[in-house]
XYZ file of C-alpha atoms in Angstrom:
554
model
C -38.757 0.722 20.744
C -37.639 3.049 17.863
C -38.131 1.950 14.203
C -35.264 4.084 12.998
C -31.656 3.805 13.676
C -28.991 6.217 12.217
C -25.514 4.919 11.989
C -22.592 7.324 11.216
C -19.777 5.583 9.577
C -16.230 6.996 10.038
C -14.013 6.164 7.158
C -10.874 7.730 8.700
C -7.054 7.782 8.364
C -5.458 6.567 11.689
C -1.717 6.874 12.290
C 0.053 3.958 13.989
C 1.164 4.859 17.539
C -0.538 8.238 17.513
C -3.135 7.512 20.222
C -3.862 11.243 20.988
C -4.211 12.117 17.322
C -6.476 9.066 16.622
C -8.614 9.791 19.872
C -8.967 13.458 18.544
C -10.456 12.194 15.304
C -12.855 10.120 17.140
C -14.090 13.028 19.201
C -14.383 15.127 16.144
C -16.409 12.409 14.365
C -18.574 11.876 17.404
C -19.326 15.765 17.500
C -20.528 15.596 13.805
C -22.466 12.222 14.390
C -24.139 13.922 17.487
C -24.976 17.024 15.496
C -26.402 14.684 12.635
C -28.750 13.042 15.227
C -26.887 9.624 14.922
C -27.556 6.798 17.410
C -24.154 5.368 16.953
C -20.757 6.313 15.539
C -18.645 3.402 14.070
C -14.936 3.431 13.492
C -12.778 0.779 11.831
C -10.738 -2.088 13.190
C -7.880 -1.330 15.637
C -8.459 2.457 14.928
C -7.158 3.820 18.354
C -3.601 2.150 17.528
C -3.711 2.547 13.830
C -3.157 -0.380 11.653
C -1.068 -2.498 11.093
C 0.810 -2.361 14.331
C 2.991 -5.301 13.824
C 4.816 -6.058 16.983
C 4.050 -2.710 18.514
C 0.829 -3.708 19.843
C 2.599 -6.496 22.034
C 4.512 -3.757 23.946
C 2.568 -3.600 27.426
C 2.945 -0.066 27.829
C 1.558 0.741 24.458
C -1.486 -1.573 24.505
C -2.226 -0.433 28.118
C -2.116 3.127 26.979
C -4.504 2.308 23.985
C -7.009 0.583 26.268
C -6.865 3.685 28.580
C -7.479 5.903 25.597
C -10.623 3.997 24.833
C -11.806 4.237 28.223
C -11.218 8.017 28.317
C -13.177 8.445 25.140
C -16.058 6.639 26.692
C -15.882 9.125 29.722
C -15.614 12.187 27.473
C -18.372 11.185 24.968
C -21.052 10.016 27.580
C -23.981 12.230 26.317
C -24.748 11.413 22.874
C -24.295 8.656 20.189
C -22.814 5.232 21.160
C -19.322 4.729 19.715
C -17.986 1.427 18.453
C -14.105 1.453 17.949
C -11.355 -1.079 17.298
C -8.497 -1.440 19.776
C -6.421 -4.002 21.744
C -8.067 -5.845 24.714
C -6.676 -7.835 27.596
C -8.415 -10.951 29.094
C -6.191 -12.205 31.658
C -2.706 -12.173 30.238
C -3.848 -12.604 26.808
C -4.042 -9.891 24.124
C -6.815 -9.622 21.689
C -8.013 -7.777 18.699
C -11.164 -6.218 19.889
C -14.131 -4.075 18.934
C -15.455 -1.885 21.898
C -18.953 -0.461 22.332
C -19.113 2.745 24.464
C -22.397 4.070 25.765
C -23.224 6.304 28.742
C -19.686 6.923 29.639
C -18.685 3.247 29.930
C -17.716 0.386 27.990
C -20.840 -1.866 27.569
C -19.513 -4.435 25.218
C -16.208 -5.758 23.921
C -16.249 -8.199 20.917
C -13.140 -10.163 20.469
C -11.704 -11.477 17.080
C -12.093 -15.161 16.489
C -10.504 -15.855 13.036
C -6.881 -14.465 12.910
C -5.413 -13.923 9.466
C -1.865 -15.345 9.115
C -1.143 -14.730 5.416
C 0.256 -12.104 3.118
C 0.895 -9.055 5.307
C -0.814 -10.395 8.434
C 0.726 -12.060 11.341
C -2.169 -11.945 13.735
C -1.609 -15.498 15.136
C 1.714 -14.101 16.223
C -0.011 -11.049 17.967
C -3.405 -11.903 19.413
C -5.357 -14.721 20.904
C -8.208 -16.350 19.164
C -11.402 -15.706 21.060
C -14.740 -17.769 21.144
C -17.391 -16.308 18.846
C -19.638 -13.992 20.834
C -23.191 -13.022 20.427
C -24.646 -9.634 19.429
C -24.751 -6.308 21.577
C -27.629 -3.894 21.740
C -27.656 -0.154 20.878
C -30.615 1.930 20.712
C -32.939 -0.966 20.651
C -31.179 -2.939 17.776
C -28.997 -5.933 18.200
C -25.805 -5.700 16.240
C -23.284 -8.261 15.471
C -19.745 -7.183 14.654
C -17.498 -9.827 13.059
C -14.173 -8.072 12.933
C -12.555 -8.192 9.453
C -11.474 -11.681 8.865
C -14.429 -12.975 11.075
C -16.756 -11.940 8.101
C -14.664 -13.983 5.514
C -15.881 -17.089 7.306
C -19.519 -18.082 7.368
C -19.443 -19.565 10.942
C -19.205 -16.321 12.714
C -22.060 -14.407 10.919
C -24.173 -17.537 11.263
C -23.693 -17.749 15.021
C -24.583 -14.005 15.084
C -27.764 -14.350 13.204
C -28.746 -17.418 15.290
C -28.142 -15.437 18.471
C -30.409 -12.635 17.545
C -28.375 -10.005 15.568
C -30.479 -7.800 13.311
C -27.626 -6.006 11.791
C -24.018 -6.918 10.759
C -21.408 -4.185 11.356
C -18.068 -5.351 10.037
C -15.148 -3.155 11.141
C -12.006 -3.617 8.906
C -8.338 -2.895 8.341
C -8.168 -4.195 4.880
C -5.436 -3.068 2.662
C -5.566 -2.556 -0.997
C -4.501 -4.885 -3.583
C -5.638 -4.703 -7.198
C -9.195 -6.270 -7.593
C -9.713 -6.307 -3.814
C -13.107 -4.365 -3.817
C -14.667 -7.198 -5.983
C -13.510 -9.869 -3.775
C -14.719 -8.018 -0.690
C -18.243 -7.192 -2.156
C -18.520 -10.781 -3.494
C -17.845 -12.344 0.081
C -19.992 -9.832 1.903
C -22.994 -10.413 -0.264
C -22.525 -14.085 0.472
C -22.796 -13.291 4.211
C -25.969 -11.214 3.648
C -27.544 -14.075 1.550
C -26.673 -16.651 4.242
C -27.978 -14.553 7.230
C -30.805 -12.531 5.588
C -29.312 -9.457 7.461
C -28.174 -6.008 6.256
C -24.358 -5.656 6.455
C -22.132 -2.643 7.067
C -18.623 -3.002 5.593
C -16.582 -0.261 7.317
C -12.874 0.098 6.059
C -9.784 2.037 7.240
C -8.289 4.518 4.715
C -4.703 5.800 4.537
C -1.130 4.583 3.876
C 0.963 2.685 6.484
C 4.507 1.816 5.452
C 4.004 -0.300 2.346
C 0.284 -0.982 2.917
C -2.503 1.321 1.675
C -6.100 1.139 3.172
C -8.381 2.131 0.394
C -11.547 2.788 2.278
C -14.469 2.114 -0.052
C -16.847 1.299 2.897
C -20.335 0.123 1.839
C -23.685 -0.959 3.016
C -25.727 -3.950 1.669
C -29.278 -4.795 2.350
C -30.904 -8.281 2.714
C -30.651 -9.844 -0.639
C -27.374 -8.162 -1.421
C -28.526 -4.852 -2.999
C -25.949 -1.923 -2.582
C -27.415 0.953 -0.374
C -24.456 2.876 0.245
C -20.839 3.129 -1.246
C -18.282 5.389 0.054
C -15.461 6.617 -2.008
C -12.158 4.863 -2.137
C -8.907 6.334 -0.902
C -10.671 9.308 0.706
C -11.547 9.994 4.565
C -14.968 10.883 5.262
C -18.269 10.247 7.133
C -21.594 8.849 6.041
C -24.878 8.909 7.993
C -26.938 5.882 7.114
C -30.590 5.486 8.293
C -31.965 2.026 8.824
C -35.740 1.559 9.105
C -37.445 -1.418 10.765
C -40.169 -3.024 8.708
C -42.146 -6.268 9.008
C -39.045 -8.225 7.610
C -36.502 -6.487 9.755
C -34.111 -3.563 9.332
C -33.398 -2.032 5.881
C -30.777 0.673 5.000
C -32.211 3.670 3.176
C -30.556 4.381 -0.197
C -27.527 6.731 0.168
C -24.624 8.034 -2.048
C -23.039 5.645 -4.300
C -19.614 6.876 -5.103
C -17.882 5.935 -8.345
C -15.337 3.285 -8.278
C -12.386 3.897 -10.533
C -10.841 1.535 -12.797
C -7.661 -0.433 -11.814
C -5.199 2.010 -13.343
C -6.607 4.886 -11.359
C -6.717 2.993 -8.238
C -3.085 1.898 -8.531
C -2.202 5.492 -9.203
C -4.225 6.805 -6.342
C -2.695 4.237 -3.977
C 0.922 5.364 -4.916
C 0.022 9.036 -4.326
C -1.753 8.364 -1.095
C 0.875 5.994 0.290
C 3.746 8.417 -0.379
C 1.794 11.320 0.891
C 0.926 9.441 4.217
C 4.427 7.931 4.547
C 5.790 11.548 4.367
C 3.287 12.950 6.836
C 3.499 10.118 9.170
C 7.309 10.101 9.377
C 7.622 13.889 9.584
C 9.167 14.542 6.125
C 7.919 17.641 4.128
C 9.961 17.447 0.979
C 11.503 14.789 -1.329
C 14.263 14.769 -3.945
C 15.107 12.106 -6.661
C 17.434 11.470 -9.486
C 15.710 12.357 -12.605
C 17.519 10.373 -15.424
C 15.348 11.229 -18.428
C 13.900 7.775 -18.277
C 10.229 6.636 -17.631
C 10.691 5.389 -14.127
C 12.092 8.354 -12.602
C 9.588 10.512 -14.547
C 6.602 8.711 -13.229
C 8.041 8.851 -9.575
C 8.398 12.570 -10.020
C 5.029 12.893 -11.186
C 3.546 10.843 -8.288
C 5.623 12.942 -5.883
C 4.247 16.248 -7.419
C 0.759 14.839 -6.977
C 1.293 13.652 -3.704
C 3.163 16.674 -1.990
C 2.862 19.555 -4.538
C 5.585 20.393 -7.142
C 7.056 22.998 -4.772
C 8.110 20.125 -2.448
C 9.911 18.041 -5.070
C 13.409 18.520 -6.175
C 14.637 16.765 -9.413
C 18.368 16.212 -9.832
C 20.019 15.239 -13.140
C 23.375 13.722 -12.407
C 24.917 13.107 -15.842
C 28.040 11.148 -16.880
C 29.708 11.077 -20.283
C 27.259 8.081 -21.116
C 24.171 10.220 -20.590
C 22.531 10.931 -23.998
C 21.589 14.549 -25.003
C 17.947 13.166 -25.373
C 18.004 12.094 -21.706
C 19.172 15.555 -20.561
C 16.475 17.122 -22.645
C 13.777 14.639 -21.343
C 14.643 15.125 -17.591
C 14.487 19.024 -17.993
C 11.049 18.542 -19.898
C 9.640 16.427 -17.187
C 10.777 18.828 -14.383
C 9.426 21.838 -16.395
C 6.027 20.368 -17.049
C 5.588 19.451 -13.348
C 7.038 22.819 -12.104
C 9.540 21.134 -9.730
C 12.885 22.451 -8.889
C 15.665 21.178 -11.168
C 19.303 20.781 -10.278
C 22.152 19.746 -12.621
C 25.046 18.023 -10.926
C 27.455 16.332 -13.325
C 29.429 13.427 -11.921
C 32.405 13.270 -14.236
C 34.960 14.821 -11.912
C 33.805 12.770 -8.893
C 33.875 9.728 -10.776
C 37.482 10.523 -12.196
C 38.613 11.016 -8.697
C 37.382 7.763 -7.608
C 38.876 5.979 -10.577
C 42.325 7.500 -9.981
C 42.085 6.391 -6.128
C 41.125 2.851 -7.196
C 43.730 2.714 -10.208
C 46.529 1.337 -8.115
C 44.249 -1.607 -6.932
C 42.641 -2.183 -10.208
C 45.764 -2.091 -12.329
C 45.766 -5.057 -14.827
C 42.097 -5.760 -14.656
C 39.517 -4.941 -17.347
C 36.766 -2.540 -16.887
C 33.403 -4.295 -16.230
C 30.234 -3.867 -14.163
C 32.291 -2.572 -11.260
C 33.015 0.752 -13.195
C 29.451 0.892 -14.161
C 28.326 0.555 -10.577
C 30.643 3.346 -9.481
C 28.685 5.727 -11.419
C 25.382 4.594 -9.690
C 26.893 4.602 -6.320
C 28.348 8.052 -6.865
C 24.991 9.252 -7.637
C 23.497 7.654 -4.716
C 26.227 9.393 -2.360
C 25.567 12.780 -3.891
C 21.655 12.389 -3.557
C 22.002 11.306 0.034
C 24.304 14.314 0.601
C 21.596 16.608 -0.606
C 18.959 14.623 1.463
C 21.078 15.231 4.587
C 21.774 18.840 3.854
C 18.106 19.960 2.850
C 16.209 17.516 4.957
C 14.515 16.020 1.923
C 13.623 12.342 1.727
C 15.259 10.570 -1.235
C 12.812 8.557 -3.390
C 14.085 5.426 -5.136
C 12.623 4.842 -8.631
C 13.062 1.012 -9.456
C 10.093 -0.732 -10.900
C 9.123 -4.326 -9.725
C 10.692 -5.950 -12.866
C 14.131 -4.399 -11.936
C 13.572 -5.117 -8.156
C 12.689 -8.791 -9.003
C 15.778 -9.477 -10.914
C 18.160 -7.156 -9.148
C 18.762 -4.785 -12.214
C 19.588 -2.119 -9.664
C 22.646 -1.083 -7.869
C 22.624 -1.650 -4.216
C 23.898 1.685 -2.390
C 23.384 3.266 -5.669
C 20.184 3.914 -7.231
C 18.498 1.809 -4.602
C 19.532 4.222 -1.948
C 16.484 6.063 -0.466
C 13.640 6.123 1.876
C 10.499 5.126 -0.235
C 9.792 3.724 -3.640
C 6.214 4.356 -4.955
C 6.547 1.995 -7.886
C 8.229 -0.807 -6.148
C 5.225 -3.242 -6.839
C 4.555 -2.137 -10.402
C 5.987 -4.067 -13.296
C 7.704 -2.216 -16.093
C 4.840 -2.775 -18.661
C 2.427 -1.429 -16.283
C 4.649 1.655 -15.615
C 4.206 2.405 -19.281
C 0.283 2.113 -19.068
C 0.216 4.248 -15.966
C 2.257 7.036 -17.549
C 0.013 7.074 -20.496
C -3.063 7.160 -18.069
C -1.601 10.076 -15.990
C -0.988 12.144 -19.180
C -4.591 12.271 -19.982
C -6.317 12.168 -16.582
C -6.322 14.661 -13.670
C -8.196 14.270 -10.458
C -8.977 16.830 -7.586
C -6.771 14.606 -5.294
C -3.638 15.293 -7.506
C -1.469 18.334 -6.362
C 0.427 18.420 -9.525
C -0.588 20.237 -12.709
C -2.963 18.756 -15.321
C -1.895 17.744 -18.870
C 0.992 15.719 -20.342
C 3.759 15.402 -17.950
C 5.665 12.462 -19.669
C 6.287 13.046 -23.442
C 5.612 10.092 -25.696
C 9.170 9.913 -26.589
C 10.181 9.067 -23.035
C 7.603 6.191 -22.881
C 8.531 4.894 -26.345
C 12.480 5.019 -26.222
C 14.259 1.739 -25.383
C 15.053 1.688 -21.631
C 18.667 2.111 -20.724
C 20.659 2.615 -17.575
C 23.241 4.602 -19.656
C 26.215 3.247 -17.709
C 28.165 2.421 -20.790
C 28.106 3.233 -24.539
C 24.987 2.225 -26.376
C 23.558 0.266 -23.296
C 19.984 -1.111 -23.420
C 18.156 -3.066 -20.701
C 17.514 -5.631 -23.310
C 21.257 -6.430 -23.404
C 20.999 -8.044 -20.130
C 17.317 -9.047 -19.768
C 14.539 -10.422 -21.971
C 12.389 -7.680 -23.358
C 9.975 -6.329 -20.788
C 6.821 -8.098 -22.045
C 8.551 -11.332 -21.746
C 10.352 -10.535 -18.555
C 7.126 -9.368 -16.770
C 5.007 -12.218 -18.004
C 7.686 -14.711 -16.632
C 7.792 -12.891 -13.461
C 4.033 -12.941 -12.980
C 4.304 -16.902 -13.260
C 7.277 -17.289 -10.899
C 6.627 -14.411 -8.308
C 2.679 -13.609 -8.447
C 1.747 -17.154 -9.416
C 4.456 -18.936 -7.408
C 4.851 -21.071 -10.436
C 7.568 -23.300 -11.854
C 9.918 -23.208 -14.841
C 7.622 -25.813 -16.538
C 4.651 -23.439 -16.062
C 6.738 -20.840 -17.918
C 7.446 -23.141 -20.825
C 3.797 -24.400 -20.951
C 2.837 -20.571 -21.271
C 5.176 -20.412 -24.301
C 8.264 -19.037 -22.925
C 11.819 -20.258 -23.549
C 13.221 -22.624 -21.045
C 16.578 -20.763 -20.945
C 14.909 -17.351 -20.309
C 12.769 -18.723 -17.543
C 15.618 -20.389 -15.934
C 17.759 -17.198 -16.113
C 14.939 -15.108 -14.766
C 14.454 -17.640 -11.842
C 18.225 -17.354 -11.073
C 18.272 -13.560 -10.930
C 15.209 -13.618 -8.780
C 16.970 -15.715 -6.080
C 20.412 -14.248 -6.126
C 18.932 -10.659 -5.843
C 17.073 -11.448 -2.519
C 19.897 -9.752 -0.559
C 19.054 -6.608 -2.473
C 15.533 -6.651 -1.695
C 16.103 -7.295 1.947
C 17.870 -4.021 1.984
C 15.678 -1.916 -0.376
C 13.344 0.964 0.478
C 9.676 0.138 1.341
C 7.302 0.865 -1.331
C 3.556 0.904 -2.182
C 1.866 -2.462 -2.194
C -0.407 -2.952 -5.106
C -0.701 -6.658 -5.399
C -0.960 -9.721 -3.208
C 2.647 -10.657 -4.031
C 4.596 -7.572 -3.251
C 8.108 -7.803 -2.093
C 8.524 -7.617 1.604
C 5.577 -9.170 3.954
C 3.743 -10.712 1.091
C 6.728 -12.842 -0.197
C 9.488 -13.909 2.263
C 12.362 -15.859 1.170
C 15.822 -16.707 2.646
C 18.863 -14.723 1.305
C 21.246 -17.753 1.229
C 19.343 -20.041 -0.927
C 20.658 -22.890 -3.252
C 17.581 -24.350 -4.394
C 16.689 -23.973 -7.980
C 13.817 -25.454 -10.160
C 15.450 -28.516 -11.849
C 12.331 -30.617 -11.849
C 12.036 -30.559 -15.706
C 14.245 -30.063 -18.670
């Protein structure tokens, strides 16, 4: 029996539905593992299908093809390291989330997931059956237990594996990013190590899938909880980990410990990677956006340049008579600093034509938000026309504060295919702009240096749809608004909670009302990068027609 075991961890970027492409990644990783003398190659949860599949995995022809792909990999990779890979499995008529072990040309073990997450972005109870807890499997003389993702967040599965002879815990994951997630993962995994006395490998997926971003960051813990290996976040790659058997069991040899960036950098990396992967996985090559001279469109343009390269980003200024000279200058400056194409498309003539067309119907009425929204919708029409003509995906630029209270025009500035800052409150947008101005990383494809001048960050936010308009005319100042939103949305709190935190009751009730009446807009909004556990879409699901309001106090 060998006293050494080399495990290759494949922290890779799967594409949902691309069975051939995902299988090709497996074969390439296996070739590298074989060349490195590995005993086993491990891949993340549901790797063959990509993750999160949602209802796609329930389609019989799809999950049957995925299962067949795994068996084909086993046949193709018979002479060399064993392979552990996630995919769907059928037991009778029931579908399971499974982890397959491939050795010698065949499937030698198939672990089925026991605990099915049914919260935030996960609906696994809808998709899969819950299997009994199974024991460990053997590869190269070592008994390995593989609690699949959620199974490792509960002590019963790892306890059973330890009691039935597991010597190493290999945890395959499809664990999406939210701010602070790494600390939560490592704390829980250290608990599993302390409880079982076993080394633990936490292997995570990397890459963007719709709104979710899988941040990688795979790691290895030794008995006692010491960190032996830390893979980078938001970056695909392989790590070869050597385990040695001693008198007290298996211990991982010390490997690379990648630096874990701070929260602002991780948020920014998540937005860049999610946009890059959304484009690649949906077949788009280029984007365009309306560049208003404000902070939100400036940071979205910068994210796009960093994700795709400035040559693949078109910035369009669409001024009206209410657009200030400062906005014109600032938009041009951002596009120039980034090196993106800049187009100037005034909307005055088009707006005049629409106004004339509607004049007979609107005769005798006073101008109001209708006329303001015509400007926004005209911009949306023109941008979508350019998107159609040039084959460039339109990005929307509304931050979470605006998305929450509906401070955006449906079919206007909400038109588009993706919104990188959808889950970032306005006050944090200010912070992320300042961060990007003084930081540049190798994964950024845009230029280094100051992209967003301080005057853009510091000027009072305005939609510029009427004379001397400010966002604060309609909304509490953003520090107040964001703090209230964090209580009502992120904290699922009450009006009374807002009052106890020191906010005006009238402000809190106004914000609550705006949140609820804007649900129909969010229902039709573009997907965007998930940065928190309370992002709008799968994390927070509310009815559109909803008459309930918090009247419990005051």
